[in-house]
mmCIF file with all atom_site columns, C-alpha atoms in Angstrom:
data_model
loop_
_atom_site.group_PDB
_atom_site.id
_atom_site.type_symbol
_atom_site.label_atom_id
_atom_site.label_alt_id
_atom_site.label_comp_id
_atom_site.label_asym_id
_atom_site.label_entity_id
_atom_site.label_seq_id
_atom_site.pdbx_PDB_ins_code
_atom_site.Cartn_x
_atom_site.Cartn_y
_atom_site.Cartn_z
_atom_site.occupancy
_atom_site.B_iso_or_equiv
_atom_site.pdbx_formal_charge
_atom_site.auth_seq_id
_atom_site.auth_comp_id
_atom_site.auth_asym_id
_atom_site.auth_atom_id
_atom_site.pdbx_PDB_model_num
ATOM 1   C CA . UNK X 1 1   ? 35.431 -35.939 -80.535 1.00 49.00 ? 177 UNK X CA 1
ATOM 2   C CA . UNK X 1 2   ? 32.942 -33.166 -80.326 1.00 59.00 ? 178 UNK X CA 1
ATOM 3   C CA . UNK X 1 3   ? 34.074 -30.140 -78.324 1.00 67.00 ? 179 UNK X CA 1
ATOM 4   C CA . UNK X 1 4   ? 32.040 -28.592 -75.585 1.00 72.00 ? 180 UNK X CA 1
ATOM 5   C CA . UNK X 1 5   ? 31.226 -25.045 -76.774 1.00 80.00 ? 181 UNK X CA 1
ATOM 6   C CA . UNK X 1 6   ? 28.884 -24.199 -73.845 1.00 85.00 ? 182 UNK X CA 1
ATOM 7   C CA . UNK X 1 7   ? 31.438 -21.740 -72.254 1.00 90.00 ? 183 UNK X CA 1
ATOM 8   C CA . UNK X 1 8   ? 31.911 -19.712 -75.441 1.00 91.00 ? 184 UNK X CA 1
ATOM 9   C CA . UNK X 1 9   ? 28.214 -19.774 -76.341 1.00 92.00 ? 185 UNK X CA 1
ATOM 10  C CA . UNK X 1 10  ? 27.088 -18.658 -72.855 1.00 93.00 ? 186 UNK X CA 1
ATOM 11  C CA . UNK X 1 11  ? 29.694 -15.874 -72.769 1.00 95.00 ? 187 UNK X CA 1
ATOM 12  C CA . UNK X 1 12  ? 28.251 -14.696 -76.101 1.00 93.00 ? 188 UNK X CA 1
ATOM 13  C CA . UNK X 1 13  ? 24.653 -14.843 -74.655 1.00 93.00 ? 189 UNK X CA 1
ATOM 14  C CA . UNK X 1 14  ? 25.547 -13.107 -71.389 1.00 95.00 ? 190 UNK X CA 1
ATOM 15  C CA . UNK X 1 15  ? 27.282 -10.291 -73.071 1.00 94.00 ? 191 UNK X CA 1
ATOM 16  C CA . UNK X 1 16  ? 24.501 -9.719  -75.457 1.00 92.00 ? 192 UNK X CA 1
ATOM 17  C CA . UNK X 1 17  ? 22.144 -9.760  -72.475 1.00 92.00 ? 193 UNK X CA 1
ATOM 18  C CA . UNK X 1 18  ? 24.368 -7.299  -70.576 1.00 93.00 ? 194 UNK X CA 1
ATOM 19  C CA . UNK X 1 19  ? 24.503 -4.897  -73.609 1.00 91.00 ? 195 UNK X CA 1
ATOM 20  C CA . UNK X 1 20  ? 20.796 -5.133  -74.397 1.00 87.00 ? 196 UNK X CA 1
ATOM 21  C CA . UNK X 1 21  ? 19.314 -4.644  -70.951 1.00 84.00 ? 197 UNK X CA 1
ATOM 22  C CA . UNK X 1 22  ? 19.800 -7.927  -69.217 1.00 75.00 ? 198 UNK X CA 1
ATOM 23  C CA . UNK X 1 23  ? 16.737 -9.880  -70.133 1.00 85.00 ? 199 UNK X CA 1
ATOM 24  C CA . UNK X 1 24  ? 16.076 -12.522 -72.839 1.00 91.00 ? 200 UNK X CA 1
ATOM 25  C CA . UNK X 1 25  ? 13.693 -15.419 -73.453 1.00 91.00 ? 201 UNK X CA 1
ATOM 26  C CA . UNK X 1 26  ? 14.804 -18.970 -74.008 1.00 93.00 ? 202 UNK X CA 1
ATOM 27  C CA . UNK X 1 27  ? 13.346 -18.718 -77.492 1.00 92.00 ? 203 UNK X CA 1
ATOM 28  C CA . UNK X 1 28  ? 15.371 -15.597 -78.394 1.00 92.00 ? 204 UNK X CA 1
ATOM 29  C CA . UNK X 1 29  ? 18.593 -17.166 -76.991 1.00 93.00 ? 205 UNK X CA 1
ATOM 30  C CA . UNK X 1 30  ? 17.869 -20.407 -78.943 1.00 94.00 ? 206 UNK X CA 1
ATOM 31  C CA . UNK X 1 31  ? 17.592 -18.487 -82.157 1.00 93.00 ? 207 UNK X CA 1
ATOM 32  C CA . UNK X 1 32  ? 20.869 -16.700 -81.410 1.00 90.00 ? 208 UNK X CA 1
ATOM 33  C CA . UNK X 1 33  ? 22.657 -20.013 -80.844 1.00 91.00 ? 209 UNK X CA 1
ATOM 34  C CA . UNK X 1 34  ? 20.810 -22.023 -83.468 1.00 91.00 ? 210 UNK X CA 1
ATOM 35  C CA . UNK X 1 35  ? 19.523 -24.557 -80.899 1.00 92.00 ? 211 UNK X CA 1
ATOM 36  C CA . UNK X 1 36  ? 16.427 -25.607 -79.164 1.00 92.00 ? 212 UNK X CA 1
ATOM 37  C CA . UNK X 1 37  ? 14.861 -23.677 -76.185 1.00 92.00 ? 213 UNK X CA 1
ATOM 38  C CA . UNK X 1 38  ? 15.034 -26.789 -74.089 1.00 93.00 ? 214 UNK X CA 1
ATOM 39  C CA . UNK X 1 39  ? 18.785 -26.884 -74.453 1.00 92.00 ? 215 UNK X CA 1
ATOM 40  C CA . UNK X 1 40  ? 18.953 -23.167 -73.611 1.00 93.00 ? 216 UNK X CA 1
ATOM 41  C CA . UNK X 1 41  ? 16.778 -23.711 -70.447 1.00 93.00 ? 217 UNK X CA 1
ATOM 42  C CA . UNK X 1 42  ? 18.981 -26.625 -69.273 1.00 93.00 ? 218 UNK X CA 1
ATOM 43  C CA . UNK X 1 43  ? 22.172 -24.557 -69.721 1.00 93.00 ? 219 UNK X CA 1
ATOM 44  C CA . UNK X 1 44  ? 20.770 -21.360 -68.244 1.00 94.00 ? 220 UNK X CA 1
ATOM 45  C CA . UNK X 1 45  ? 19.561 -23.390 -65.225 1.00 94.00 ? 221 UNK X CA 1
ATOM 46  C CA . UNK X 1 46  ? 23.188 -24.156 -64.458 1.00 94.00 ? 222 UNK X CA 1
ATOM 47  C CA . UNK X 1 47  ? 23.979 -20.394 -64.506 1.00 95.00 ? 223 UNK X CA 1
ATOM 48  C CA . UNK X 1 48  ? 20.978 -19.770 -62.325 1.00 96.00 ? 224 UNK X CA 1
ATOM 49  C CA . UNK X 1 49  ? 22.152 -22.185 -59.619 1.00 94.00 ? 225 UNK X CA 1
ATOM 50  C CA . UNK X 1 50  ? 25.332 -20.089 -59.435 1.00 94.00 ? 226 UNK X CA 1
ATOM 51  C CA . UNK X 1 51  ? 23.597 -16.728 -59.196 1.00 95.00 ? 227 UNK X CA 1
ATOM 52  C CA . UNK X 1 52  ? 24.571 -15.525 -62.630 1.00 95.00 ? 228 UNK X CA 1
ATOM 53  C CA . UNK X 1 53  ? 21.066 -15.356 -64.053 1.00 95.00 ? 229 UNK X CA 1
ATOM 54  C CA . UNK X 1 54  ? 17.595 -15.565 -62.591 1.00 94.00 ? 230 UNK X CA 1
ATOM 55  C CA . UNK X 1 55  ? 14.287 -16.412 -64.356 1.00 92.00 ? 231 UNK X CA 1
ATOM 56  C CA . UNK X 1 56  ? 10.980 -14.700 -64.371 1.00 86.00 ? 232 UNK X CA 1
ATOM 57  C CA . UNK X 1 57  ? 7.880  -16.468 -65.599 1.00 82.00 ? 233 UNK X CA 1
ATOM 58  C CA . UNK X 1 58  ? 4.808  -15.064 -67.402 1.00 78.00 ? 234 UNK X CA 1
ATOM 59  C CA . UNK X 1 59  ? 4.313  -12.498 -69.971 1.00 78.00 ? 235 UNK X CA 1
ATOM 60  C CA . UNK X 1 60  ? 7.481  -10.389 -70.471 1.00 73.00 ? 236 UNK X CA 1
ATOM 61  C CA . UNK X 1 61  ? 9.442  -13.016 -68.495 1.00 79.00 ? 237 UNK X CA 1
ATOM 62  C CA . UNK X 1 62  ? 12.591 -14.787 -69.371 1.00 90.00 ? 238 UNK X CA 1
ATOM 63  C CA . UNK X 1 63  ? 16.107 -14.937 -68.220 1.00 95.00 ? 239 UNK X CA 1
ATOM 64  C CA . UNK X 1 64  ? 17.531 -12.047 -66.308 1.00 93.00 ? 240 UNK X CA 1
ATOM 65  C CA . UNK X 1 65  ? 21.223 -11.216 -65.850 1.00 94.00 ? 241 UNK X CA 1
ATOM 66  C CA . UNK X 1 66  ? 21.680 -10.816 -62.018 1.00 94.00 ? 242 UNK X CA 1
ATOM 67  C CA . UNK X 1 67  ? 25.248 -9.470  -62.054 1.00 94.00 ? 243 UNK X CA 1
ATOM 68  C CA . UNK X 1 68  ? 26.846 -6.759  -64.192 1.00 93.00 ? 244 UNK X CA 1
ATOM 69  C CA . UNK X 1 69  ? 29.358 -7.855  -66.799 1.00 95.00 ? 245 UNK X CA 1
ATOM 70  C CA . UNK X 1 70  ? 32.079 -6.134  -64.835 1.00 95.00 ? 246 UNK X CA 1
ATOM 71  C CA . UNK X 1 71  ? 31.371 -8.489  -61.949 1.00 95.00 ? 247 UNK X CA 1
ATOM 72  C CA . UNK X 1 72  ? 31.582 -11.661 -64.072 1.00 96.00 ? 248 UNK X CA 1
ATOM 73  C CA . UNK X 1 73  ? 34.691 -13.483 -65.181 1.00 96.00 ? 249 UNK X CA 1
ATOM 74  C CA . UNK X 1 74  ? 35.107 -16.269 -67.673 1.00 95.00 ? 250 UNK X CA 1
ATOM 75  C CA . UNK X 1 75  ? 36.018 -18.418 -64.661 1.00 94.00 ? 251 UNK X CA 1
ATOM 76  C CA . UNK X 1 76  ? 32.681 -17.674 -63.049 1.00 95.00 ? 252 UNK X CA 1
ATOM 77  C CA . UNK X 1 77  ? 30.866 -18.936 -66.125 1.00 94.00 ? 253 UNK X CA 1
ATOM 78  C CA . UNK X 1 78  ? 33.104 -22.003 -66.515 1.00 93.00 ? 254 UNK X CA 1
ATOM 79  C CA . UNK X 1 79  ? 32.534 -23.008 -62.902 1.00 92.00 ? 255 UNK X CA 1
ATOM 80  C CA . UNK X 1 80  ? 28.799 -22.483 -63.271 1.00 93.00 ? 256 UNK X CA 1
ATOM 81  C CA . UNK X 1 81  ? 28.655 -24.736 -66.356 1.00 91.00 ? 257 UNK X CA 1
ATOM 82  C CA . UNK X 1 82  ? 31.025 -27.420 -65.202 1.00 82.00 ? 258 UNK X CA 1
ATOM 83  C CA . UNK X 1 83  ? 32.545 -28.278 -61.881 1.00 70.00 ? 259 UNK X CA 1
ATOM 84  C CA . UNK X 1 84  ? 35.138 -30.628 -63.424 1.00 71.00 ? 260 UNK X CA 1
ATOM 85  C CA . UNK X 1 85  ? 38.465 -30.004 -65.043 1.00 72.00 ? 261 UNK X CA 1
ATOM 86  C CA . UNK X 1 86  ? 38.683 -27.686 -67.907 1.00 76.00 ? 262 UNK X CA 1
ATOM 87  C CA . UNK X 1 87  ? 41.334 -29.827 -69.650 1.00 74.00 ? 263 UNK X CA 1
ATOM 88  C CA . UNK X 1 88  ? 39.742 -33.301 -69.594 1.00 69.00 ? 264 UNK X CA 1
ATOM 89  C CA . UNK X 1 89  ? 42.381 -35.191 -71.534 1.00 70.00 ? 265 UNK X CA 1
ATOM 90  C CA . UNK X 1 90  ? 42.839 -38.661 -70.031 1.00 76.00 ? 266 UNK X CA 1
ATOM 91  C CA . UNK X 1 91  ? 45.706 -40.943 -69.322 1.00 79.00 ? 267 UNK X CA 1
ATOM 92  C CA . UNK X 1 92  ? 46.136 -44.572 -70.304 1.00 84.00 ? 268 UNK X CA 1
ATOM 93  C CA . UNK X 1 93  ? 45.065 -47.324 -67.920 1.00 83.00 ? 269 UNK X CA 1
ATOM 94  C CA . UNK X 1 94  ? 45.636 -50.231 -70.270 1.00 85.00 ? 270 UNK X CA 1
ATOM 95  C CA . UNK X 1 95  ? 48.692 -51.555 -68.408 1.00 84.00 ? 271 UNK X CA 1
ATOM 96  C CA . UNK X 1 96  ? 48.701 -50.211 -64.869 1.00 83.00 ? 272 UNK X CA 1
ATOM 97  C CA . UNK X 1 97  ? 51.808 -52.225 -63.797 1.00 90.00 ? 273 UNK X CA 1
ATOM 98  C CA . UNK X 1 98  ? 53.928 -51.083 -66.731 1.00 89.00 ? 274 UNK X CA 1
ATOM 99  C CA . UNK X 1 99  ? 56.540 -48.553 -65.620 1.00 90.00 ? 275 UNK X CA 1
ATOM 100 C CA . UNK X 1 100 ? 56.565 -46.798 -68.909 1.00 93.00 ? 276 UNK X CA 1
ATOM 101 C CA . UNK X 1 101 ? 52.830 -46.209 -68.865 1.00 91.00 ? 277 UNK X CA 1
ATOM 102 C CA . UNK X 1 102 ? 53.026 -45.123 -65.173 1.00 91.00 ? 278 UNK X CA 1
ATOM 103 C CA . UNK X 1 103 ? 55.808 -42.605 -66.071 1.00 94.00 ? 279 UNK X CA 1
ATOM 104 C CA . UNK X 1 104 ? 53.985 -41.342 -69.114 1.00 91.00 ? 280 UNK X CA 1
ATOM 105 C CA . UNK X 1 105 ? 50.797 -40.858 -67.139 1.00 89.00 ? 281 UNK X CA 1
ATOM 106 C CA . UNK X 1 106 ? 52.643 -39.027 -64.344 1.00 92.00 ? 282 UNK X CA 1
ATOM 107 C CA . UNK X 1 107 ? 54.310 -36.648 -66.820 1.00 93.00 ? 283 UNK X CA 1
ATOM 108 C CA . UNK X 1 108 ? 51.003 -35.931 -68.576 1.00 90.00 ? 284 UNK X CA 1
ATOM 109 C CA . UNK X 1 109 ? 49.171 -35.379 -65.285 1.00 89.00 ? 285 UNK X CA 1
ATOM 110 C CA . UNK X 1 110 ? 51.855 -32.855 -64.267 1.00 92.00 ? 286 UNK X CA 1
ATOM 111 C CA . UNK X 1 111 ? 51.593 -31.077 -67.598 1.00 92.00 ? 287 UNK X CA 1
ATOM 112 C CA . UNK X 1 112 ? 47.799 -31.082 -67.418 1.00 89.00 ? 288 UNK X CA 1
ATOM 113 C CA . UNK X 1 113 ? 47.788 -29.694 -63.977 1.00 90.00 ? 289 UNK X CA 1
ATOM 114 C CA . UNK X 1 114 ? 50.208 -26.885 -64.850 1.00 93.00 ? 290 UNK X CA 1
ATOM 115 C CA . UNK X 1 115 ? 48.165 -26.027 -68.008 1.00 92.00 ? 291 UNK X CA 1
ATOM 116 C CA . UNK X 1 116 ? 44.882 -26.144 -66.155 1.00 90.00 ? 292 UNK X CA 1
ATOM 117 C CA . UNK X 1 117 ? 46.195 -23.891 -63.427 1.00 93.00 ? 293 UNK X CA 1
ATOM 118 C CA . UNK X 1 118 ? 47.467 -21.236 -65.985 1.00 95.00 ? 294 UNK X CA 1
ATOM 119 C CA . UNK X 1 119 ? 44.191 -21.388 -67.910 1.00 93.00 ? 295 UNK X CA 1
ATOM 120 C CA . UNK X 1 120 ? 42.129 -20.913 -64.775 1.00 93.00 ? 296 UNK X CA 1
ATOM 121 C CA . UNK X 1 121 ? 44.270 -18.015 -63.758 1.00 95.00 ? 297 UNK X CA 1
ATOM 122 C CA . UNK X 1 122 ? 43.677 -16.367 -67.110 1.00 95.00 ? 298 UNK X CA 1
ATOM 123 C CA . UNK X 1 123 ? 39.880 -17.094 -67.018 1.00 95.00 ? 299 UNK X CA 1
ATOM 124 C CA . UNK X 1 124 ? 39.800 -15.349 -63.500 1.00 96.00 ? 300 UNK X CA 1
ATOM 125 C CA . UNK X 1 125 ? 41.345 -12.272 -65.016 1.00 96.00 ? 301 UNK X CA 1
ATOM 126 C CA . UNK X 1 126 ? 39.109 -12.006 -67.980 1.00 95.00 ? 302 UNK X CA 1
ATOM 127 C CA . UNK X 1 127 ? 35.908 -10.015 -67.162 1.00 96.00 ? 303 UNK X CA 1
ATOM 128 C CA . UNK X 1 128 ? 32.953 -10.195 -69.479 1.00 95.00 ? 304 UNK X CA 1
ATOM 129 C CA . UNK X 1 129 ? 32.912 -6.383  -69.569 1.00 95.00 ? 305 UNK X CA 1
ATOM 130 C CA . UNK X 1 130 ? 36.363 -6.450  -71.202 1.00 94.00 ? 306 UNK X CA 1
ATOM 131 C CA . UNK X 1 131 ? 35.076 -8.778  -73.886 1.00 94.00 ? 307 UNK X CA 1
ATOM 132 C CA . UNK X 1 132 ? 32.018 -6.564  -74.410 1.00 94.00 ? 308 UNK X CA 1
ATOM 133 C CA . UNK X 1 133 ? 34.302 -3.583  -74.785 1.00 93.00 ? 309 UNK X CA 1
ATOM 134 C CA . UNK X 1 134 ? 36.425 -5.377  -77.366 1.00 91.00 ? 310 UNK X CA 1
ATOM 135 C CA . UNK X 1 135 ? 33.238 -6.423  -79.229 1.00 90.00 ? 311 UNK X CA 1
ATOM 136 C CA . UNK X 1 136 ? 31.980 -2.812  -79.281 1.00 88.00 ? 312 UNK X CA 1
ATOM 137 C CA . UNK X 1 137 ? 35.383 -1.554  -80.433 1.00 88.00 ? 313 UNK X CA 1
ATOM 138 C CA . UNK X 1 138 ? 35.306 -4.021  -83.353 1.00 70.00 ? 314 UNK X CA 1
ATOM 139 C CA . UNK X 1 139 ? 31.668 -2.981  -84.067 1.00 58.00 ? 315 UNK X CA 1
ATOM 140 C CA . UNK X 1 140 ? 32.753 0.646   -84.427 1.00 62.00 ? 316 UNK X CA 1
ATOM 141 C CA . UNK X 1 141 ? 35.523 -0.430  -86.837 1.00 56.00 ? 317 UNK X CA 1
ATOM 142 C CA . UNK X 1 142 ? 33.898 -2.934  -89.154 1.00 56.00 ? 318 UNK X CA 1
ATOM 143 C CA . UNK X 1 143 ? 36.039 -5.391  -91.134 1.00 55.00 ? 319 UNK X CA 1
ATOM 144 C CA . UNK X 1 144 ? 37.467 -4.128  -94.407 1.00 54.00 ? 320 UNK X CA 1
ATOM 145 C CA . UNK X 1 145 ? 35.407 -6.624  -96.413 1.00 53.00 ? 321 UNK X CA 1
ATOM 146 C CA . UNK X 1 146 ? 32.225 -5.173  -94.865 1.00 49.00 ? 322 UNK X CA 1
ATOM 147 C CA . UNK X 1 147 ? 31.091 -8.510  -93.488 1.00 50.00 ? 323 UNK X CA 1
ATOM 148 C CA . UNK X 1 148 ? 29.594 -8.813  -90.010 1.00 50.00 ? 324 UNK X CA 1
ATOM 149 C CA . UNK X 1 149 ? 29.302 -12.355 -88.591 1.00 52.00 ? 325 UNK X CA 1
ATOM 150 C CA . UNK X 1 150 ? 26.838 -11.614 -85.869 1.00 52.00 ? 326 UNK X CA 1
#
């Protein structure tokens, strides 16, 4: 199953935008993410609906970061991208009258709910500015092998 990487990818983009002045075109973002500008526009539109970014048309236009990185959490971005559950593992519905299946499903749902709650709490604490600070700290201290992956 393919994993949804939009959250990580948009955090990456938004932090770059915040560090570079807060404005980028769909084409520039698409190059950064190795994807198509249409995919970028669709994803950024979700962030726009939640007031994270705005868009400006015309020459010199593009996507504009509307909130400072210190005002954005991972949870803000997650909610803007997807209103559903973060942990979307399902339960079995093959034998709804089977007591074993019902008990297994109930145990899984309880565990999923606990994990989801803990994850959302962590997302709410994690500001994009903190991630940016960590990135800049790593940038000042390059890896020993001299490789830079960005």
